[in-house]
Structure formats: C-alpha cells, structure tokens
Amino acid sequence: MKELKSLTRLEESFNKLPSIGKRTAERLAYSVLDMSEEDVEEFCDSLKSIKTQIHRCPICGAYTESDVCDICSNPSRDQHTLLVVSYPKDVISFENMESYNGLYHVLGGIISVQNGKSIDDLNIGGLIERLKTGTINEVIIATNPTIEGETTAIYLSKVLKDYVANITRLAYGLQMGATLDYTDSLTLAKAIEGRRKL
Amino acid sequence: MKELKSLTRLEESFNKLPSIGKRTAERLAYSVLDMSEEDVEEFCDSLKSIKTQIHRCPICGAYTESDVCDICSNPSRDQHTLLVVSYPKDVISFENMESYNGLYHVLGGIISVQNGKSIDDLNIGGLIERLKTGTINEVIIATNPTIEGETTAIYLSKVLKDYVANITRLAYGLQMGATLDYTDSLTLAKAIEGRRKL
C-alpha cells in the first residue's frame, strides 16, 4: 500500500516530542485526520504563539510572557533568598508548592559530560552578578538529586562561597506517601543521615 | 505565579489528542519551547497538510492522497473479495499483513447506541451499491471483536445476504504468542468452538 506522505510527515513531527514513540505518533497523526479545521488551525496558532509570546526572564531565566517575570518584579517576594534550579520548568514546580516566597535563578541545565554541557553553558555568571549586589543572604541549591545534579551542586558551592555566606542544598529523604520497602537503599541512608530531632 | 497563557493554550491543544492527559500535555507544551523555529514551522505545516492532502477514497473509504486509493485502482487485486472494516486505519492494519489481496470497504464506524452512531451513519448504502455490480463473491466482515463490533457484524450479515452469497467473519481464538493463562475465558471458549481438524 502506497505510503501516505503527509501522514508520515506528521508522525515524524509527533515522534520528535519527548516520550512520544513511533506507535503513539502514528495514533496521534491519525487522530488529527478526524480533527476539525478549526481545531487544527488552533493547534498551529498555539504552537507558533508559544515561541513568540514566551521568553526567558532576563534576571532569573524563568519563562515569562512579560519583559521581566512576575516573581522578579514582585517587591513582596523575599529579596534575600535565591533558589537555584536547573530548568525553567523547575520554577513552576516550586511555585506550585505555594510556600516559597524567595527569588529564583535558572542555570539552564546541569554539568553533564556525556551531554556536552559544561560550566560555560550554565548561567553561573549571571548568578554571580546577582550575588555581587549583596542583597542575597542565602542560596538554596535545588538541582536534581542525580549524579549530575550533585556534581553541579558541589561545583556551585565552591564557586559561590566567595559571594554569599549561606549556601544550602535541598534535603534528601523519604518521599511523602512512600513506603520504606519501596524506597531505595541510598535514599534510606540519606534519610538516616539527615535525621532531625523531634 | 501568573499563568503563561500561550503555554496553557498549547497544553489544551495537546490535551485534545487521544491518550494525552493533562500531565503529558504540560510536558509536551514545555518541550515545544525548546524546539527550533524550523521544527515548529514544520510541525504546523505537517498538521495543515494532513487535512488538505488526505481524503477518503470515494469507492472504499480508505485514506488516500490520490483521487482513488491505490488498492481500488490496482487491477491486480482480487476483485471478488471485499473485506469490510470499521475505520480507515483498519485498512492499514490488514495491508501490513501483506497477505490479503482483495478489496476493502470502510464503514466509517460501528453501530453504537451510547455514541449515537446508528446504521445511517455507516456507509452501508455504498457497500450495497458495490455488491449490486455482481463482481463480489465473498464479503469478510472484519469489525472489532467487541459487543458493538459484533452487533454491527450481525446486522450487516442480515442486510447483505440478499446481495452476496458468501458472508464470512474473522475467526476468534488464541492470539499468536499469548499464553493460555493470560487469555480470557470468553476467548478460550471461542478458541475451542472454532477448533480446526489437523
């Protein structure tokens, strides 16, 4: 049976998206055939508008549709605490907690030898500039609890110690709702190490 | 944190796709932010082109980019056997077998009371017109082995018996590679019922 070129073309576009494998891409491409013209038009417009409307905040690197993000431009935020994260998406995760009131700094990645990401690719220079203003009292390093996230955290703590006195790292330990028998040994060890007095 | 409107808009577009839940839609929308302008352009073009390039074959209802699909327009196909399926995508499934050489007819759905699909919504009239030409010797009903697929099959067999002598239905039974302990009782019963002499 002759290949439907436009179907294959759309499957390839879907396949480029993370976690969308070949079979799902095929199913999604077929579903577009059943979509109305208006819905397809809307899909395209929303794809394009996300590239034109959203950019990175020049101060912290979070995603914003304004000139400066609403966290950096909010004077009621705690101006003395900086939460350093790897990705813009991480800012959303922390904001969803609705309990952190400080500022953020997005590195734009982690130090990763295999992915060719070095220190120069991360926005550490911008971070140091912010610390030089002297308003920041604490930097909380919130890179992922992975080997690369840890490496980045250790490197940062060395580089930043000349600019800020208090550098902290997120705690490791038990995940809320998890059970011990489903928790890996390394995390269990960290949970004991970081135990707190009741 | 203020909502990023264009992100939400794109999440909603992704969420409309089958099997794409809220969390996946969110992740996909974020990934588009990291896509190049060219890839976004290509995505849009492929979305639009699928609606303009692909249409239903006027004879059998399969998807095609030509005036008539390449199955209907292929004289070396067995012109006397018609495989009746529910959806255009089913044609692809059977063609991937590469062992069926007859023609197809796409009903465009199944009889489904809860989905408001009745006999009038299916392309049965077109099927009868094809049978009236007298060239078809066998109609193989290949609707899904579900309650609604079965209902459709039974209805079709009644309606079509005046137009064609030989009406058959796909066999039920064990799926290749499956094990008996993972096969449901109904299928096991069907497998016994349809047992063949060795």
Coordinates of N, CA and C in Angstrom, one line a residue, chain A:
Chain A
M1 N 0.9 -1.2 0.0 CA 0.0 0.0 0.0 C 0.9 1.2 0.0
K2 N 0.6 2.2 -0.9 CA 1.4 3.3 -1.0 C 1.4 4.2 0.3
E3 N 2.5 4.6 0.7 CA 2.6 5.4 1.9 C 1.9 6.7 1.8
L4 N 1.2 7.2 2.8 CA 0.6 8.5 2.8 C 1.6 9.5 3.3
K5 N 2.2 10.2 2.4 CA 3.3 11.1 2.7 C 3.0 12.1 3.8
S6 N 1.9 12.7 3.8 CA 1.6 13.8 4.8 C 1.3 13.1 6.1
L7 N 0.9 11.9 6.1 CA 0.7 11.2 7.4 C 2.1 10.9 8.0
T8 N 3.0 10.4 7.2 CA 4.3 10.1 7.7 C 5.0 11.3 8.2
R9 N 4.8 12.4 7.5 CA 5.4 13.7 7.8 C 4.9 14.1 9.2
L10 N 3.6 14.0 9.5 CA 3.1 14.4 10.8 C 3.5 13.5 11.9
E11 N 3.6 12.2 11.5 CA 4.1 11.2 12.5 C 5.5 11.5 13.0
E12 N 6.3 12.0 12.0 CA 7.7 12.4 12.3 C 7.7 13.6 13.2
S13 N 6.8 14.5 13.0 CA 6.8 15.7 13.9 C 6.4 15.3 15.3
F14 N 5.4 14.4 15.4 CA 5.0 14.0 16.7 C 6.1 13.1 17.4
N15 N 6.8 12.3 16.6 CA 7.8 11.5 17.1 C 9.0 12.2 17.8
K16 N 9.1 13.5 17.3 CA 10.2 14.3 17.9 C 9.9 14.7 19.3
L17 N 8.6 14.7 19.7 CA 8.3 15.1 21.1 C 8.7 14.1 22.1
P18 N 9.1 14.5 23.3 CA 9.6 13.6 24.3 C 8.5 12.6 24.7
S19 N 8.9 11.3 24.9 CA 8.0 10.2 25.3 C 6.9 9.9 24.3
I20 N 7.0 10.4 23.1 CA 6.1 10.0 22.0 C 6.8 9.1 21.1
G21 N 6.6 7.7 21.3 CA 7.2 6.7 20.4 C 6.5 6.6 19.1
K22 N 7.0 5.7 18.3 CA 6.5 5.5 16.9 C 5.0 5.2 16.8
R23 N 4.6 4.3 17.7 CA 3.2 3.9 17.7 C 2.2 5.0 18.1
T24 N 2.6 5.7 19.2 CA 1.8 6.8 19.6 C 1.8 7.9 18.6
A25 N 2.9 8.2 18.0 CA 3.0 9.2 16.9 C 2.0 8.9 15.8
E26 N 2.0 7.6 15.5 CA 1.1 7.1 14.4 C -0.4 7.3 14.8
R27 N -0.7 7.0 16.0 CA -2.1 7.1 16.5 C -2.5 8.6 16.6
L28 N -1.6 9.4 17.0 CA -1.9 10.9 17.1 C -2.0 11.5 15.7
A29 N -1.2 11.1 14.8 CA -1.3 11.6 13.4 C -2.7 11.3 12.8
Y30 N -3.1 10.0 13.1 CA -4.4 9.6 12.6 C -5.5 10.4 13.2
S31 N -5.4 10.7 14.5 CA -6.5 11.4 15.2 C -6.6 12.9 14.6
V32 N -5.5 13.4 14.1 CA -5.6 14.8 13.5 C -6.5 14.7 12.3
L33 N -6.5 13.6 11.6 CA -7.3 13.5 10.4 C -8.8 13.7 10.8
D34 N -9.2 13.3 12.0 CA -10.5 13.4 12.5 C -10.8 14.8 13.1
M35 N -9.8 15.6 13.3 CA -10.0 16.9 13.9 C -10.6 17.9 12.9
S36 N -11.4 18.8 13.5 CA -12.0 19.8 12.6 C -10.9 20.8 12.1
E37 N -11.2 21.5 11.0 CA -10.3 22.5 10.5 C -9.9 23.6 11.6
E38 N -10.9 23.9 12.3 CA -10.8 25.0 13.4 C -9.8 24.5 14.4
D39 N -9.9 23.2 14.9 CA -9.0 22.7 15.9 C -7.6 22.6 15.4
V40 N -7.4 22.2 14.1 CA -6.1 22.2 13.5 C -5.5 23.6 13.5
E41 N -6.3 24.5 13.0 CA -5.9 25.9 13.0 C -5.4 26.4 14.4
E42 N -6.2 26.1 15.4 CA -5.9 26.5 16.7 C -4.6 25.8 17.2
F43 N -4.4 24.6 16.9 CA -3.2 23.8 17.3 C -2.0 24.6 16.7
C44 N -2.1 24.9 15.4 CA -1.0 25.6 14.8 C -0.7 26.9 15.4
D45 N -1.8 27.7 15.6 CA -1.6 29.0 16.2 C -1.0 28.9 17.6
S46 N -1.4 27.9 18.4 CA -0.9 27.8 19.7 C 0.5 27.4 19.7
L47 N 0.9 26.5 18.7 CA 2.3 26.1 18.6 C 3.2 27.4 18.3
K48 N 2.8 28.2 17.3 CA 3.6 29.3 16.9 C 3.6 30.4 18.1
S49 N 2.5 30.6 18.7 CA 2.4 31.7 19.7 C 3.3 31.4 20.9
I50 N 3.5 30.1 21.2 CA 4.3 29.8 22.3 C 5.8 30.2 22.1
K51 N 6.2 30.2 20.8 CA 7.6 30.6 20.5 C 7.7 32.2 20.5
T52 N 6.6 32.8 20.1 CA 6.7 34.3 20.0 C 6.3 35.0 21.4
Q53 N 5.5 34.4 22.1 CA 5.0 35.0 23.4 C 5.9 34.8 24.6
I54 N 6.5 33.6 24.6 CA 7.2 33.3 25.8 C 8.7 33.4 25.6
H55 N 9.4 34.0 26.6 CA 10.8 34.2 26.5 C 11.4 34.0 27.9
R56 N 12.7 34.1 28.1 CA 13.3 33.9 29.4 C 13.5 35.2 30.1
C57 N 13.1 35.2 31.4 CA 13.3 36.5 32.2 C 14.8 36.8 32.2
P58 N 15.1 38.1 31.8 CA 16.5 38.5 31.7 C 17.2 38.5 33.1
I59 N 16.4 38.5 34.2 CA 17.0 38.5 35.5 C 17.3 37.0 36.0
C60 N 16.2 36.2 36.0 CA 16.4 34.9 36.6 C 16.3 33.7 35.6
G61 N 15.9 34.0 34.4 CA 15.8 32.9 33.4 C 14.6 32.1 33.4
A62 N 13.6 32.4 34.3 CA 12.3 31.7 34.2 C 11.5 32.1 33.0
Y63 N 10.5 31.3 32.6 CA 9.7 31.6 31.5 C 8.7 32.7 31.8
T64 N 8.6 33.6 30.9 CA 7.6 34.7 31.2 C 7.0 35.2 29.8
E65 N 5.9 35.8 29.9 CA 5.3 36.5 28.7 C 5.5 38.0 28.9
S66 N 6.0 38.4 30.0 CA 6.2 39.9 30.2 C 7.7 40.2 30.0
D67 N 8.1 41.4 30.1 CA 9.5 41.8 29.9 C 10.4 41.1 31.0
V68 N 9.9 41.3 32.3 CA 10.5 40.6 33.4 C 9.5 39.8 34.1
C69 N 9.9 38.6 34.6 CA 8.9 37.7 35.1 C 8.2 38.3 36.4
D70 N 7.0 37.7 36.7 CA 6.3 38.3 37.8 C 6.8 38.0 39.2
I71 N 7.8 37.1 39.2 CA 8.5 36.8 40.5 C 9.5 37.9 40.7
C72 N 10.4 38.1 39.8 CA 11.4 39.1 39.9 C 10.8 40.5 40.0
S73 N 9.6 40.8 39.5 CA 9.1 42.1 39.5 C 8.1 42.3 40.7
N74 N 8.1 41.3 41.6 CA 7.1 41.4 42.7 C 7.9 41.8 44.0
P75 N 7.7 43.0 44.4 CA 8.5 43.5 45.6 C 8.2 42.8 46.9
S76 N 7.0 42.1 47.0 CA 6.7 41.5 48.2 C 7.4 40.1 48.3
R77 N 8.1 39.7 47.3 CA 8.9 38.4 47.4 C 10.1 38.7 48.3
D78 N 10.5 37.7 49.0 CA 11.7 37.8 49.9 C 12.9 38.0 49.0
Q79 N 13.5 39.2 49.0 CA 14.6 39.5 48.1 C 16.0 39.0 48.6
H80 N 16.0 38.2 49.7 CA 17.3 37.8 50.2 C 17.6 36.3 50.1
T81 N 16.6 35.6 49.5 CA 16.8 34.2 49.3 C 16.7 33.8 47.8
L82 N 17.6 33.1 47.4 CA 17.7 32.7 46.0 C 17.6 31.2 45.8
L83 N 16.7 30.7 45.1 CA 16.6 29.2 44.9 C 17.2 28.9 43.5
V84 N 18.2 28.2 43.4 CA 18.9 28.0 42.2 C 18.4 26.6 41.6
V85 N 17.8 26.7 40.4 CA 17.3 25.4 39.8 C 18.0 25.2 38.4
S86 N 17.8 24.0 37.9 CA 18.4 23.7 36.6 C 17.6 24.3 35.4
Y87 N 16.2 24.1 35.5 CA 15.4 24.4 34.3 C 14.2 25.3 34.6
P88 N 13.8 26.1 33.7 CA 12.7 27.0 33.9 C 11.4 26.2 34.4
K89 N 11.3 25.0 34.0 CA 10.1 24.2 34.5 C 10.2 24.0 36.0
D90 N 11.4 23.9 36.5 CA 11.5 23.7 38.0 C 10.9 24.8 38.8
V91 N 11.0 26.0 38.2 CA 10.4 27.2 38.9 C 8.9 26.9 39.2
I92 N 8.2 26.4 38.1 CA 6.8 26.1 38.2 C 6.6 25.1 39.3
S93 N 7.4 24.1 39.4 CA 7.2 23.0 40.4 C 7.3 23.6 41.8
F94 N 8.3 24.5 42.0 CA 8.4 25.1 43.4 C 7.3 26.1 43.6
E95 N 6.9 26.9 42.6 CA 5.8 27.8 42.8 C 4.5 27.1 43.1
N96 N 4.3 25.9 42.6 CA 3.1 25.1 42.9 C 3.0 24.7 44.4
M97 N 4.1 24.7 45.0 CA 4.1 24.4 46.5 C 3.4 25.5 47.2
E98 N 3.5 26.7 46.7 CA 2.9 27.9 47.3 C 3.4 28.2 48.7
S99 N 4.7 27.8 49.0 CA 5.2 28.1 50.3 C 6.6 28.8 50.3
Y100 N 7.1 28.9 49.1 CA 8.4 29.5 48.9 C 8.2 30.9 48.4
N101 N 8.7 31.9 49.1 CA 8.4 33.3 48.8 C 9.7 34.1 48.3
G102 N 10.8 33.3 48.1 CA 12.0 34.0 47.7 C 12.1 34.1 46.2
L103 N 13.3 34.4 45.7 CA 13.6 34.5 44.3 C 14.2 33.3 43.7
Y104 N 14.3 33.3 42.3 CA 14.9 32.1 41.7 C 16.1 32.5 40.8
H105 N 16.8 31.5 40.4 CA 17.8 31.6 39.4 C 17.9 30.3 38.6
V106 N 17.7 30.4 37.3 CA 17.7 29.2 36.4 C 19.0 29.1 35.8
L107 N 19.7 27.9 36.0 CA 21.0 27.7 35.4 C 20.9 27.4 33.9
G108 N 19.8 26.8 33.5 CA 19.7 26.4 32.1 C 20.2 25.0 31.8
G109 N 20.5 24.2 32.9 CA 20.9 22.9 32.7 C 21.7 22.4 33.9
I110 N 22.5 21.3 33.7 CA 23.4 20.8 34.7 C 24.7 20.5 34.0
I111 N 25.8 20.3 34.8 CA 27.0 19.9 34.2 C 26.9 18.5 33.8
S112 N 27.1 18.2 32.5 CA 26.9 16.9 32.1 C 27.9 16.6 31.0
V113 N 28.9 15.7 31.3 CA 30.0 15.4 30.4 C 29.4 14.7 29.2
Q114 N 28.5 13.7 29.4 CA 28.0 12.9 28.2 C 27.1 13.8 27.3
N115 N 26.4 14.8 27.9 CA 25.6 15.6 27.0 C 26.3 16.9 26.6
G116 N 27.6 16.9 26.8 CA 28.4 18.0 26.3 C 28.1 19.3 27.0
K117 N 27.5 19.3 28.2 CA 27.2 20.5 28.9 C 28.3 20.8 29.9
S118 N 28.9 22.0 29.7 CA 29.9 22.3 30.7 C 29.5 23.6 31.4
I119 N 30.4 24.0 32.3 CA 30.1 25.2 33.2 C 29.7 26.4 32.3
D120 N 30.4 26.5 31.2 CA 30.2 27.7 30.4 C 28.7 27.8 29.8
D121 N 28.1 26.6 29.7 CA 26.7 26.6 29.2 C 25.7 27.0 30.2
L122 N 26.1 27.1 31.5 CA 25.2 27.4 32.5 C 25.3 28.9 32.9
N123 N 24.2 29.4 33.3 CA 24.1 30.8 33.6 C 24.6 31.1 35.0
I124 N 25.9 30.8 35.2 CA 26.5 31.0 36.5 C 27.1 32.4 36.7
G125 N 27.5 32.9 35.5 CA 28.0 34.3 35.5 C 26.9 35.3 36.0
G126 N 25.7 35.0 35.4 CA 24.5 35.9 35.8 C 24.2 35.7 37.3
L127 N 24.4 34.5 37.8 CA 24.1 34.2 39.2 C 25.1 35.0 40.1
I128 N 26.4 35.0 39.7 CA 27.4 35.7 40.5 C 27.1 37.2 40.5
E129 N 26.7 37.7 39.3 CA 26.4 39.2 39.2 C 25.3 39.5 40.2
R130 N 24.3 38.6 40.3 CA 23.2 38.9 41.2 C 23.7 38.9 42.7
L131 N 24.6 38.0 43.0 CA 25.1 37.9 44.3 C 26.0 39.1 44.7
K132 N 26.6 39.7 43.7 CA 27.5 40.8 43.9 C 26.8 42.0 44.5
T133 N 25.5 42.1 44.2 CA 24.7 43.2 44.7 C 24.6 43.2 46.2
G134 N 24.9 42.0 46.8 CA 24.9 42.0 48.2 C 23.6 41.8 48.9
T135 N 22.5 41.8 48.2 CA 21.2 41.6 48.8 C 20.8 40.2 49.2
I136 N 21.5 39.2 48.6 CA 21.2 37.8 48.8 C 21.9 37.3 50.0
N137 N 21.2 36.7 51.0 CA 21.7 36.1 52.2 C 21.9 34.6 52.1
E138 N 21.0 34.0 51.4 CA 21.1 32.5 51.3 C 20.8 32.1 49.8
V139 N 21.7 31.1 49.4 CA 21.4 30.5 48.1 C 21.1 29.0 48.4
I140 N 19.9 28.6 47.9 CA 19.5 27.2 48.1 C 19.7 26.5 46.8
I141 N 20.6 25.5 46.8 CA 20.8 24.8 45.5 C 19.8 23.7 45.3
A142 N 19.1 23.8 44.2 CA 17.9 22.9 44.0 C 18.1 22.1 42.7
T143 N 19.3 21.7 42.4 CA 19.4 20.9 41.2 C 18.9 19.5 41.5
N144 N 18.6 18.7 40.5 CA 18.1 17.4 40.7 C 19.0 16.5 41.6
P145 N 18.4 15.6 42.3 CA 19.2 14.6 43.2 C 19.8 13.5 42.3
T146 N 20.5 13.8 41.3 CA 21.1 12.8 40.4 C 22.6 13.1 40.5
I147 N 23.4 12.2 39.9 CA 24.8 12.3 39.9 C 25.2 13.7 39.3
E148 N 24.6 14.0 38.2 CA 25.0 15.3 37.5 C 24.5 16.5 38.3
G149 N 23.3 16.3 38.9 CA 22.8 17.4 39.7 C 23.6 17.7 40.9
E150 N 24.1 16.6 41.5 CA 25.0 16.7 42.6 C 26.4 17.3 42.3
T151 N 26.9 16.9 41.1 CA 28.2 17.5 40.6 C 28.0 19.0 40.5
T152 N 26.9 19.4 39.9 CA 26.6 20.8 39.7 C 26.5 21.5 41.0
A153 N 25.9 20.9 41.9 CA 25.7 21.5 43.3 C 27.0 21.7 44.0
I154 N 27.9 20.7 43.9 CA 29.2 20.8 44.6 C 30.0 21.8 43.9
Y155 N 30.0 21.9 42.6 CA 30.8 22.9 41.9 C 30.3 24.3 42.2
L156 N 29.0 24.5 42.2 CA 28.4 25.8 42.6 C 28.8 26.2 44.0
S157 N 28.7 25.3 44.9 CA 29.0 25.6 46.3 C 30.5 26.2 46.4
K158 N 31.3 25.6 45.6 CA 32.7 26.1 45.6 C 32.8 27.4 45.0
V159 N 32.2 27.6 43.9 CA 32.3 28.9 43.1 C 31.6 30.0 43.8
L160 N 30.5 29.7 44.5 CA 29.7 30.8 45.1 C 30.1 31.2 46.5
K161 N 31.0 30.4 47.1 CA 31.3 30.7 48.6 C 32.0 32.0 48.8
D162 N 32.6 32.6 47.7 CA 33.2 33.9 47.9 C 32.2 35.0 47.8
Y163 N 31.0 34.7 47.4 CA 30.0 35.7 47.1 C 28.8 35.7 48.1
V164 N 28.6 34.6 48.8 CA 27.5 34.5 49.7 C 27.8 33.6 50.8
A165 N 27.4 34.0 52.1 CA 27.8 33.2 53.2 C 27.1 31.9 53.4
N166 N 25.8 31.9 53.1 CA 24.9 30.8 53.4 C 24.5 30.1 52.1
I167 N 25.1 28.9 51.9 CA 24.7 28.1 50.7 C 24.1 26.8 51.2
T168 N 22.9 26.5 50.9 CA 22.3 25.3 51.4 C 21.8 24.4 50.2
R169 N 21.5 23.1 50.5 CA 21.1 22.2 49.5 C 19.8 21.5 50.0
L170 N 18.9 21.2 49.1 CA 17.6 20.6 49.5 C 17.9 19.3 50.2
A171 N 17.1 18.9 51.1 CA 17.3 17.7 51.9 C 16.9 16.5 51.1
Y172 N 17.6 15.4 51.4 CA 17.2 14.1 50.8 C 16.5 13.4 51.9
G173 N 15.7 12.4 51.5 CA 15.0 11.6 52.5 C 13.7 10.9 51.9
L174 N 12.9 10.5 52.8 CA 11.7 9.8 52.4 C 10.7 10.7 51.7
Q175 N 10.1 10.2 50.6 CA 9.1 10.9 49.9 C 7.8 10.7 50.6
M176 N 7.0 11.8 50.8 CA 5.7 11.7 51.4 C 4.8 10.7 50.7
G177 N 4.3 9.8 51.5 CA 3.4 8.8 50.9 C 4.0 7.6 50.5
A178 N 5.4 7.6 50.4 CA 6.1 6.4 50.0 C 6.2 5.4 51.2
T179 N 6.5 4.2 50.9 CA 6.7 3.2 52.0 C 8.2 2.8 51.9
L180 N 8.7 2.4 53.1 CA 10.1 2.1 53.2 C 10.5 1.0 52.2
D181 N 9.6 0.0 52.1 CA 10.0 -1.1 51.2 C 10.1 -0.8 49.7
Y182 N 9.6 0.4 49.4 CA 9.7 0.8 48.0 C 10.8 1.9 47.9
T183 N 11.4 2.2 49.0 CA 12.5 3.3 48.9 C 13.8 2.6 48.7
D184 N 14.6 3.2 47.8 CA 15.9 2.6 47.6 C 16.9 2.8 48.7
S185 N 17.9 2.0 48.8 CA 18.9 2.0 49.9 C 19.6 3.3 50.1
L186 N 20.0 3.9 49.0 CA 20.7 5.2 49.0 C 19.9 6.2 49.7
T187 N 18.6 6.3 49.3 CA 17.7 7.3 49.9 C 17.5 7.0 51.4
L188 N 17.4 5.7 51.7 CA 17.2 5.4 53.1 C 18.4 5.8 53.9
A189 N 19.6 5.6 53.4 CA 20.8 6.0 54.1 C 20.8 7.5 54.2
K190 N 20.4 8.3 53.2 CA 20.3 9.7 53.3 C 19.3 10.2 54.3
A191 N 18.2 9.4 54.4 CA 17.2 9.8 55.4 C 17.7 9.6 56.8
I192 N 18.5 8.6 57.0 CA 19.1 8.4 58.4 C 20.1 9.5 58.6
E193 N 20.9 9.8 57.7 CA 22.0 10.8 57.8 C 21.4 12.2 58.1
G194 N 20.3 12.5 57.5 CA 19.7 13.8 57.7 C 18.6 13.8 58.7
R195 N 18.6 12.9 59.6 CA 17.6 12.8 60.6 C 17.5 14.0 61.6
R196 N 16.3 14.4 61.9 CA 16.1 15.6 62.7 C 15.6 15.3 64.1
K197 N 15.9 16.1 65.1 CA 15.5 15.9 66.4 C 14.0 16.3 66.5
L198 N 13.2 15.4 67.2 CA 11.8 15.8 67.4 C 11.6 16.5 68.6

